[in-house]
XYZ file of C-alpha atoms in Angstrom:
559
model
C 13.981 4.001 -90.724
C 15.928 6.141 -93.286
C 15.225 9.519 -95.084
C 15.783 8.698 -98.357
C 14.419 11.604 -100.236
C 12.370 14.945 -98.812
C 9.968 16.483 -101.461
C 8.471 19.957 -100.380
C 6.605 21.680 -102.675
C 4.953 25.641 -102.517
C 7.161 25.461 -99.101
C 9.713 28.215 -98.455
C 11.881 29.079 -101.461
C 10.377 25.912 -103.311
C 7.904 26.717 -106.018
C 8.093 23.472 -107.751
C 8.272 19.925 -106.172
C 11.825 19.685 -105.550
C 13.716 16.651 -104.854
C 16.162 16.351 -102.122
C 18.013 13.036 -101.870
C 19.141 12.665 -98.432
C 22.376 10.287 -97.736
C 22.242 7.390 -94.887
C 24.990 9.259 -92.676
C 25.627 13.158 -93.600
C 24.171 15.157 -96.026
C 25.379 18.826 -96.816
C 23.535 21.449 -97.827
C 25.902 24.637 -99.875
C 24.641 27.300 -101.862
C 24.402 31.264 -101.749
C 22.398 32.994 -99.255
C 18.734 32.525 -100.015
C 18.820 29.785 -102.386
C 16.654 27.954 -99.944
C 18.536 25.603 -97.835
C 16.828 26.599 -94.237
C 13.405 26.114 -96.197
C 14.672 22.583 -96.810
C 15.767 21.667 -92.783
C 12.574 23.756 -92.097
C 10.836 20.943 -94.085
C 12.058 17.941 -92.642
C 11.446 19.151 -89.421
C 7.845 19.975 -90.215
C 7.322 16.444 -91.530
C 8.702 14.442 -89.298
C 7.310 16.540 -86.156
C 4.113 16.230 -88.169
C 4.008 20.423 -86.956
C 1.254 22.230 -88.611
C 2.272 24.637 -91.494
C 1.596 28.338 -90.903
C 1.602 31.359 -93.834
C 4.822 32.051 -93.810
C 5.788 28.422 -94.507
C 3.948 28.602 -97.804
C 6.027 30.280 -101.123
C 4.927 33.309 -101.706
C 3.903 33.027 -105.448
C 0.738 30.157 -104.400
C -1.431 32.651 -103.125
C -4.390 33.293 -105.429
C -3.674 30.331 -107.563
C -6.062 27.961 -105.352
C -9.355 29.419 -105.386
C -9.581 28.764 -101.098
C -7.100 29.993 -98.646
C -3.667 29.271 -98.183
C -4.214 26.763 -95.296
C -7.061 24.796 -97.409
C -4.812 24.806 -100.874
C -4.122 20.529 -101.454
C -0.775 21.125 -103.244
C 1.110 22.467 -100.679
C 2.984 19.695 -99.489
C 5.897 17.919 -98.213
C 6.460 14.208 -99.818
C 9.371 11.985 -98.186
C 10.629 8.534 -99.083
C 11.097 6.239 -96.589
C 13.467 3.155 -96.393
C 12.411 0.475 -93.842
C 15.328 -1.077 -91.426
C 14.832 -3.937 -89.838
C 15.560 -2.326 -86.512
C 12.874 -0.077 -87.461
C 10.456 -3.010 -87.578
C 11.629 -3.998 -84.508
C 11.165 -0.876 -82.283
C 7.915 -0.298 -83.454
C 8.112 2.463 -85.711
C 6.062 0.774 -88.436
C 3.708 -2.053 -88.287
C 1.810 -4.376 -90.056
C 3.388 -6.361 -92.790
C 6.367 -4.179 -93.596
C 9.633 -5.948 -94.713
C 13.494 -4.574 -94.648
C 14.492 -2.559 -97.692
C 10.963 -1.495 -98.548
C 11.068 1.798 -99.926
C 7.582 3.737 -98.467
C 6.674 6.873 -100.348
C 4.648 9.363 -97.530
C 2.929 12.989 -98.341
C 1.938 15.310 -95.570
C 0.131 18.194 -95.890
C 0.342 20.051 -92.240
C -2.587 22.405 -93.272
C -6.274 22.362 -91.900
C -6.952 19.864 -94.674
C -4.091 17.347 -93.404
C -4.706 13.997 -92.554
C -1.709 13.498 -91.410
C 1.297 10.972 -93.355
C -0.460 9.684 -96.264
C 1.583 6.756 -97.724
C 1.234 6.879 -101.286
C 3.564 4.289 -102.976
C 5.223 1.038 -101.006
C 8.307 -0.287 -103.260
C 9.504 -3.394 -103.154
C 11.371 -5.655 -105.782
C 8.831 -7.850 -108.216
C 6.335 -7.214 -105.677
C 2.773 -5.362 -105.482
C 2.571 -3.971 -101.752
C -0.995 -2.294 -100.714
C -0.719 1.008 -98.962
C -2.706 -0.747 -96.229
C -0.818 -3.428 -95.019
C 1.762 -1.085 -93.320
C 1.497 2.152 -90.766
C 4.019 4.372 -89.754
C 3.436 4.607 -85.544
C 6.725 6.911 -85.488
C 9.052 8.098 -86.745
C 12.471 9.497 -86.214
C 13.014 12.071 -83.980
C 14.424 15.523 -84.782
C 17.141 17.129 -82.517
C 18.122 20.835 -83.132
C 19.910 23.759 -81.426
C 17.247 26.239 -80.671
C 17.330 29.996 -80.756
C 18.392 31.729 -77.694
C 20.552 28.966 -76.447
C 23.620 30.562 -74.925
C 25.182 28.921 -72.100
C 26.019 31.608 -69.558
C 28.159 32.232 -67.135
C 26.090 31.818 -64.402
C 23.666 29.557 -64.577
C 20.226 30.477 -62.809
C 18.059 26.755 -61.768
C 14.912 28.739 -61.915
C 15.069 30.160 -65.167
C 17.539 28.089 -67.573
C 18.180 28.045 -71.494
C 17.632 24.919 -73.190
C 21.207 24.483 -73.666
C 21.865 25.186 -69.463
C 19.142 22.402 -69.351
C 21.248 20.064 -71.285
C 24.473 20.866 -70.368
C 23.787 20.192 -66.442
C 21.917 17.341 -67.728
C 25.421 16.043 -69.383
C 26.951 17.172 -65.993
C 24.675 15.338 -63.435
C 22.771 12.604 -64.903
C 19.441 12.505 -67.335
C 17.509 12.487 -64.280
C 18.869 16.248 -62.787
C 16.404 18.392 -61.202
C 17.178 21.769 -59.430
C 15.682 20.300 -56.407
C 18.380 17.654 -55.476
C 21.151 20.270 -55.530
C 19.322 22.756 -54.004
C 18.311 20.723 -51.083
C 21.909 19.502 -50.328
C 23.607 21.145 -47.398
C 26.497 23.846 -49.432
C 29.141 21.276 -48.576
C 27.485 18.097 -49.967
C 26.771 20.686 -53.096
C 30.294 21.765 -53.637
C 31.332 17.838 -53.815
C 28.279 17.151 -56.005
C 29.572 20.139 -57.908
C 32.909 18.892 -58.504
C 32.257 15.443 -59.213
C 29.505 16.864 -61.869
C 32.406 18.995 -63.395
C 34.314 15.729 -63.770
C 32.218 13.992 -65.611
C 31.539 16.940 -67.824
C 34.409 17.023 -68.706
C 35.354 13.457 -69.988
C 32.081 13.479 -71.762
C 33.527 17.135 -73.407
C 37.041 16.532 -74.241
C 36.578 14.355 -76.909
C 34.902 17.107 -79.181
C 37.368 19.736 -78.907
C 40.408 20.103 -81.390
C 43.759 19.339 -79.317
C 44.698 23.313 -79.955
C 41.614 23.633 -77.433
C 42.389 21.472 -74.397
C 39.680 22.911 -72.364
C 38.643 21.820 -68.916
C 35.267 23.070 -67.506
C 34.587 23.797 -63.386
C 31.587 24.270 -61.689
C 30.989 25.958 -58.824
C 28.048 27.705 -56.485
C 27.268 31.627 -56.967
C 25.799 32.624 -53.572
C 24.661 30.689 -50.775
C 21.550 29.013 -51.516
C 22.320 26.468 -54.454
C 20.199 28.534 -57.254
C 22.845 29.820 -58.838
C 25.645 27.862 -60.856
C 29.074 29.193 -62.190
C 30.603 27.781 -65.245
C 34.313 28.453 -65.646
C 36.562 27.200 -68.426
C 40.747 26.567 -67.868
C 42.702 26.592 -71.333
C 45.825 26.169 -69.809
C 46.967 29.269 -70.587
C 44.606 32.239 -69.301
C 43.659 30.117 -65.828
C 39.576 29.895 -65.221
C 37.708 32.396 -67.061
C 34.022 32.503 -66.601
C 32.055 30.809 -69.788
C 30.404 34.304 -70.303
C 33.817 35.762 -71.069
C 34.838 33.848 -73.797
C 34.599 34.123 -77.584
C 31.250 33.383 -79.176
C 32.758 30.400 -80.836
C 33.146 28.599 -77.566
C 30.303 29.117 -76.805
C 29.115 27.861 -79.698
C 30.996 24.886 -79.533
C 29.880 24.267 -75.838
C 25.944 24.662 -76.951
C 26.414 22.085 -80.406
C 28.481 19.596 -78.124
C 25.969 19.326 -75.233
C 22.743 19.023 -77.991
C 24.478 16.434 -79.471
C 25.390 14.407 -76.349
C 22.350 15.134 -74.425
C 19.400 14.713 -77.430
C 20.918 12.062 -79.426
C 20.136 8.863 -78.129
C 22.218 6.020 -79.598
C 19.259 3.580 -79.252
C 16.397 5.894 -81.397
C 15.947 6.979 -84.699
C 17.422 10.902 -84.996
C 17.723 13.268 -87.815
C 20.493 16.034 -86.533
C 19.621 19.301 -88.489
C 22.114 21.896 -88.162
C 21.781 25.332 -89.856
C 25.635 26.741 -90.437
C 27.050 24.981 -87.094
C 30.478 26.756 -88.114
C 29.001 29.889 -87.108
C 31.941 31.943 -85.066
C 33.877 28.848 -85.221
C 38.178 28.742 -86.310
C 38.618 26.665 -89.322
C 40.513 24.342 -86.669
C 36.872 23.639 -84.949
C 35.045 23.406 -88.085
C 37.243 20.199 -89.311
C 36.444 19.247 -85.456
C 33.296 19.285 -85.550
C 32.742 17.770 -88.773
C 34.908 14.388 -87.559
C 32.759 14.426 -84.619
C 29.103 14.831 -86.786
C 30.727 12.184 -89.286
C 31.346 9.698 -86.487
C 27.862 10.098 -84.740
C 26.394 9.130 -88.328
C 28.200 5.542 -87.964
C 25.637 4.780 -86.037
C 22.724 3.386 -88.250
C 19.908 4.892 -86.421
C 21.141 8.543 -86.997
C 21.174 10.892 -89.528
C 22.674 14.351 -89.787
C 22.185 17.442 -91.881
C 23.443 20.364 -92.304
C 24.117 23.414 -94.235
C 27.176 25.626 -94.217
C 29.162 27.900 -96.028
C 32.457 26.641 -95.252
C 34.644 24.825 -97.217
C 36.056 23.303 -94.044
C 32.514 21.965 -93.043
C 32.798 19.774 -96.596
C 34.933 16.483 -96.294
C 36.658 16.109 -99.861
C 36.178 11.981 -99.308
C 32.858 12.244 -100.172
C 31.648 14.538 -102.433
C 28.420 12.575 -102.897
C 26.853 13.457 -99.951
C 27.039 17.214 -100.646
C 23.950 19.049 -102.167
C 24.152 22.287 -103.989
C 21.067 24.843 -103.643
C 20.954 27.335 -105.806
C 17.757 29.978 -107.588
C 16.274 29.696 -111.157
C 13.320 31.773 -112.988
C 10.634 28.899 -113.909
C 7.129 30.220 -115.640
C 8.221 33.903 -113.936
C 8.290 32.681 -110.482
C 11.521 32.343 -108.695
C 12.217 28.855 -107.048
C 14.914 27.186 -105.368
C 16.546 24.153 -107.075
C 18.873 21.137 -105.893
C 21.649 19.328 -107.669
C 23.601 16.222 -106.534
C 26.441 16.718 -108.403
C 28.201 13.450 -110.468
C 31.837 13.594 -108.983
C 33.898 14.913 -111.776
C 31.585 17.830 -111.571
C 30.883 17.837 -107.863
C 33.981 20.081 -106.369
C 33.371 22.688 -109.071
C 29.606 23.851 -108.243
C 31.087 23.028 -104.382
C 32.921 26.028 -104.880
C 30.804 28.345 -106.996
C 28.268 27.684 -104.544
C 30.807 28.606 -101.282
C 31.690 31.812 -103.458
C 35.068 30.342 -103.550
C 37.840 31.735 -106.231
C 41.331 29.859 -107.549
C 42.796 32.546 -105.391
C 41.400 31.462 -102.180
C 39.832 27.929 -102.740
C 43.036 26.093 -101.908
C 42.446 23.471 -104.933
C 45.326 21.060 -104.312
C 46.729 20.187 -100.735
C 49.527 19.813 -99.394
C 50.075 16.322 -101.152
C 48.252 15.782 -104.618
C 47.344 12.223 -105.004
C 46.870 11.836 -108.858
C 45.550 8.582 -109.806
C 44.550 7.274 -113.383
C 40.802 7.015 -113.302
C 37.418 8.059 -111.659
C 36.945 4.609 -109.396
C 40.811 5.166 -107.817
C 39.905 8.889 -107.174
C 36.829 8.187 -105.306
C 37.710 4.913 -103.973
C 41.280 5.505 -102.134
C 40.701 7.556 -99.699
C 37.543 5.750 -98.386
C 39.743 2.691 -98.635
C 42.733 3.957 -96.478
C 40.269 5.277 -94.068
C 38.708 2.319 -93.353
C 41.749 0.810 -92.937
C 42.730 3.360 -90.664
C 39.991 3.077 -88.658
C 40.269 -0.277 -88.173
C 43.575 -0.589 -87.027
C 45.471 -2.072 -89.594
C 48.891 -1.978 -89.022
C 50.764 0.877 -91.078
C 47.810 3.241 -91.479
C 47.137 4.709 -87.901
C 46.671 8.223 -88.658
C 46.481 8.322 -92.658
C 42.765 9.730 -92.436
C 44.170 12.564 -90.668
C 46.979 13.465 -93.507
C 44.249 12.766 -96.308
C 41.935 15.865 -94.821
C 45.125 17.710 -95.871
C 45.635 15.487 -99.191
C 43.795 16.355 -102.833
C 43.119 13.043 -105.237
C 43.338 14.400 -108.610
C 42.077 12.188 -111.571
C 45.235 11.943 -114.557
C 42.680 10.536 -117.047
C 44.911 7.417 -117.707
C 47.606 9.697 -120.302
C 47.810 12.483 -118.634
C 49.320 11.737 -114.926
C 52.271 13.691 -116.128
C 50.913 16.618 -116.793
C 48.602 17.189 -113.347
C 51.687 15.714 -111.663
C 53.631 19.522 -112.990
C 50.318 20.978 -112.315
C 50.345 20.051 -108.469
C 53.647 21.367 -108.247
C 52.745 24.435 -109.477
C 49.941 24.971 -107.314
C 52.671 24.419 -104.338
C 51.529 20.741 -103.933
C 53.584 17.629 -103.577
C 52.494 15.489 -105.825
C 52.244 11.269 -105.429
C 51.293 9.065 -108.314
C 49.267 5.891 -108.104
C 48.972 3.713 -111.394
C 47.409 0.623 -112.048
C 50.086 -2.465 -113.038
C 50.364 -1.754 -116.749
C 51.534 1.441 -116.605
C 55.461 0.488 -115.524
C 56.730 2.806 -118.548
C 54.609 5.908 -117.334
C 55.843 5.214 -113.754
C 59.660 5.245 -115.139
C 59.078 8.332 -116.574
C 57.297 10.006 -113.259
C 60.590 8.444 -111.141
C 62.824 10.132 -113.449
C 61.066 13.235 -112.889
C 61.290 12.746 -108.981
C 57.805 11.851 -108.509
C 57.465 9.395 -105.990
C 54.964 6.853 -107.902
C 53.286 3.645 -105.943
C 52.434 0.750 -108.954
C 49.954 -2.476 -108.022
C 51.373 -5.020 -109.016
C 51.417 -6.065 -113.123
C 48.480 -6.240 -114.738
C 46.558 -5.484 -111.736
C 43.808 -2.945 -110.978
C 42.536 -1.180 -108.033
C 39.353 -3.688 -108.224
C 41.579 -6.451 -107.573
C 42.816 -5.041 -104.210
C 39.364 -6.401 -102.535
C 38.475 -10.252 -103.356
C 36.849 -11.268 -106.240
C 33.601 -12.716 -104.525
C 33.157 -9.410 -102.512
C 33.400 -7.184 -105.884
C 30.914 -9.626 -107.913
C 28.896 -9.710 -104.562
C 28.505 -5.720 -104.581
C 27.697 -6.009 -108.180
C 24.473 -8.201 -107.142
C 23.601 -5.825 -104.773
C 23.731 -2.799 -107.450
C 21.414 -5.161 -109.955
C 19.211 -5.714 -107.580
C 18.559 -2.020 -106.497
C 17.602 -1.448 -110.177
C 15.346 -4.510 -110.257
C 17.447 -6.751 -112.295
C 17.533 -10.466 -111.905
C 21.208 -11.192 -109.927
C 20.532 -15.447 -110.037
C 23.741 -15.466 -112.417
C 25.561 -12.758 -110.629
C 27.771 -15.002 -108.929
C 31.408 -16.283 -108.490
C 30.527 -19.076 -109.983
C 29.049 -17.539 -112.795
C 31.760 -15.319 -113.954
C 33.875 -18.590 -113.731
C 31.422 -20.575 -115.797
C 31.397 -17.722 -118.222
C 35.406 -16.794 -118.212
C 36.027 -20.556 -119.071
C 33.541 -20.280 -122.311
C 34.509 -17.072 -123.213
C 36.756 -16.059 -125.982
C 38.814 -13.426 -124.397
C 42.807 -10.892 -125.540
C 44.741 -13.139 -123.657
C 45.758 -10.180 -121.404
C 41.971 -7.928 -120.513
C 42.200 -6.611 -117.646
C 39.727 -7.910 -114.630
C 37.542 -4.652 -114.797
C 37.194 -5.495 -118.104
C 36.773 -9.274 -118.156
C 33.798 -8.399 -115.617
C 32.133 -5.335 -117.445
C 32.120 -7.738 -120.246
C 30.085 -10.244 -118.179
C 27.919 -8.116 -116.609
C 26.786 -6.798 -119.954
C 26.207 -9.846 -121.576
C 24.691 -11.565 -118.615
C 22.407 -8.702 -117.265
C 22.342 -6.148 -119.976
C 23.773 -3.570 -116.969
C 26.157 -0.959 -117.962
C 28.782 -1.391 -114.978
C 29.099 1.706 -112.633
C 32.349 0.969 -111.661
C 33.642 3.702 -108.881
C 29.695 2.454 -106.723
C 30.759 -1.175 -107.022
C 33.879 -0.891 -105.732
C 32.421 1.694 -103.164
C 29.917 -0.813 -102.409
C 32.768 -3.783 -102.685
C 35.001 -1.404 -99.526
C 32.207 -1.993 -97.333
C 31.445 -5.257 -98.151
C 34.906 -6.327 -97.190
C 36.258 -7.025 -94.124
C 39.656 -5.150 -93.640
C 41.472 -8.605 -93.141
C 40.677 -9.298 -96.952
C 41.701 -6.682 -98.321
C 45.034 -7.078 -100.609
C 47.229 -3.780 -98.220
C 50.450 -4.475 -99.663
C 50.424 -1.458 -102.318
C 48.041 0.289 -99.906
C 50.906 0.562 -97.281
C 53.062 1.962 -99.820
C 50.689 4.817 -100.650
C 50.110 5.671 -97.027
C 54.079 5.339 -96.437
C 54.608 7.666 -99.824
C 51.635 10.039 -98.098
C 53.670 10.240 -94.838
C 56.987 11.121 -96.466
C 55.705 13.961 -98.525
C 53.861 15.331 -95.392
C 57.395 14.769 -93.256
C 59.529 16.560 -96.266
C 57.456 19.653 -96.608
């Protein structure tokens, strides 16, 4: 089951009903202080914790416009949508005749006139679905650093933090109680303290940056096993008690053991994370980060959270970001959310970080430009994947791309960004489609090292033909258009009939199609978004790739 959407409305900073599209993996929340991002985690942890709503949950400006009390007033609300997995049918979480892909629409009201999740709308495609024939039994569960959650430096069984809780938890097994240490003879409890500190610490490492190469000991305070030390060795300053060290540490320490300990693999989770970079380096931030981006592979989980860093933003994917920000509507002040289209999207990214040309570090280190919007989106998702699937000649090119800026030329003007990256300090790499060989002569000349696909190809063309008409299907039938002649054999049928310039290019041969097949306007950076995943990194056409991520490594190596 997958958060969609959250809707709260008269909740927190959120006058109006406000929608807030949530991605599958992360989401991120930016925007000045007060412009109502809390209020939003606040919200999806009320609904899906089904927690009643007290007064302070309610915005401000509602009272005296519902002729009851606050806690009887029917508007005030929180509306979700829903998508249904078929793992989710599996485990139980809904029931009765629910299918996968069905889109349920749910309002709760978490006052004294709740009745708890109301499902209002079911969506499916060319289908009319009652709002009785399925009921949501669960569903997924929240995990959350809580307030006071410092891990100290000695650790006291009878009286514990949450995070103590979970980090001996992490140490010693799900199943630790105070009682099996503390009835060990001081000998079998130093051993069952060290082995504890072992496994702690493989379970650890891999969430600290390698400038932190921390390793964690345990020992007993005192005789009579109630009291536990928790040192940490940096290599450098020998064991220094976990007490003693900077509040990012300790930060660090608390996030890593919530997400170990409360995020079960197996079960639906929403992670909600309010600023997480909170005392941490920039260093840890783009640590953490990796580490909250790989625990949102996994299908079941979701994370969330807002931040004020730029370094807690990955530049690969500005859809997922989410800028909050206040407006004036009818006199009353509201909080509003925009998901950004991503020519605009790194622009109100920084206006709502607070960030200036002076200290927003606009281009990287190497300045990709490319000709288009699909290449500038596209690439870097592609050479991750490729990376991260251990294709030969691209171990490591996700790291060098956190440092990398894709610029969009616009087709005719590659040149002129290409001066403009240099200028900024950047080292600038062009990456042109196979009709372009005179523009690439020119960029040579001018020592730019330019990567070409091959002539009179286009970045579509690097993934198989089948996989991009195959991700076009899928985009039809999200908007409820008929996809029984979106197929390879279709656009064959068609290309042989067709009157066609001897030399259109594919993206063009197909928009045409798709247009006078379907009537759909072809969104050409999601297909081929959708078209990455769809393929299988043994199909996809690397040759050029390898070039890029060669040209990448070179520029990184010179500077």
């Amino acid at each position: 089951m997958i958060i969609k959407s959250i809707t709260p409305r008269h909740i927190g900073g959120f006058y109006e009903a406000t929608k807030i599209d949530i991605a599958p993996t992360v989401t991120v929340f930016t925007g000045p202080n007060d412009a109502g991002k809390s209020c939003a985690l606040n919200a999806i942890r009320i609904f899906c914790t089904r927690q009643r709503l007290v007064e302070s949950d309610v915005h401000k400006d509602r009272f005296g416009k519902h002729q009851g009390t606050w806690d009887t007033d029917p508007d005030v609300s929180i509306s979700a949508a829903l998508e249904i997995t078929e793992d989710s049918i599996k485990d139980g979480l809904v029931v009765g005749s629910p299918q996968p892909g069905d889109l349920v629409q749910v309002r709760y009201q978490g006052n004294s006139q709740s009745r708890g999740h109301q499902i209002q709308k079911i969506g499916r495609p060319k289908t009319n679905v009652p709002i009785n024939s399925v009921s949501l039994k669960k569903l997924p569960k929240i995990a959350q650093l809580r307030p006071n959650s410092d891990i100290r430096s000695s650790i006291n069984l009878t009286s514990m933090t949450p995070s103590e809780e979970q980090l001996l938890k992490l140490a010693f097994g799900a199943q630790f109680t105070p009682a099996a240490l503390t009835s060990l003879t001081q000998s079998a409890r130093s051993q069952r303290l060290d082995r504890a500190g072992t496994s702690l610490n493989s379970k650890l490492k891999q969430f600290f940056p390698s400038a932190l190469p921390f390793e964690f000991r345990l020992y007993e305070v005192g005789s009579d096993g109630k009291e536990i030390g928790v040192s940490l060795l940096d290599g450098v300053q020998g064991y220094v008690e976990v007490g003693l060290r900077g509040t990012g540490i300790r930060r660090m320490l608390s996030l890593m053991t919530l997400l170990l300990q409360e995020v079960n693999p197996d079960e639906y989770t929403v992670v909600l994370l309010d600023e997480p970079e909170t005392s941490l380096h920039a260093d840890a931030q783009h640590q953490l980060r990796r580490t909250l981006e790989q625990l949102a592979q996994n299908p079941k989980i979701q994370v969330i959270y807002a931040t004020h860093s730029p370094s807690m933003v990955n530049p690969a994917h500005p859809d997922r970001v989410r800028v909050f920000s206040r407006h004036l509507a009818e006199d009353v002040g509201t909080s509003r959310v925009a998901t950004l289209s991503h020519g605009e999207n790194f622009h109100g990214v920084r206006v709502s970080l607070g960030l200036t040309p002076s200290d927003s570090l606009l281009y990287g280190l190497v300045t990709i430009i490319v000709e288009g919007d699909t290449e500038a989106r596209c690439l870097g998702p592609l050479l991750q994947k490729l990376d991260i699937e251990g294709v030969d000649g691209f171990q490591g090119v996700s790291t060098l791309l956190e440092a990398s800026h894709f610029v969009c030329g616009w087709g005719s003007s590659i040149s002129y960004y290409c001066k403009l990256a240099r200028d900024q300090n950047g080292r600038p790499v062009a990456f042109l489609d196979g009709d372009k060989r005179r523009e690439a002569e020119g960029l040579r000349r001018d020592g730019v090292q330019t990567i070409e696909l091959p002539r009179d190809t286009e970045i579509e063309q690097i993934v198989p033909p089948e996989r991009y008409i195959a991700a076009i299907a899928e985009e039809a039938a999200e908007l409820e258009i008929p996809t029984e002649r979106l197929t390879s054999e279709g656009y064959e049928a068609w290309i042989a009939s067709a009157d066609l310039p001897k030399r259109m290019m594919f993206s063009k041969r197909i928009e045409r199609w798709v247009e006078e097949t379907t009537g759909m306007s072809l969104n050409k950076h999601s297909v081929m978004e959708r078209a990455i995943n769809l393929t299988p990194a043994a199909d996809i056409d690397i040759r050029t790739l390898r070039e890029l991520a060669d040209a990448i490594r070179k520029e990184f190596s010179a500077a």
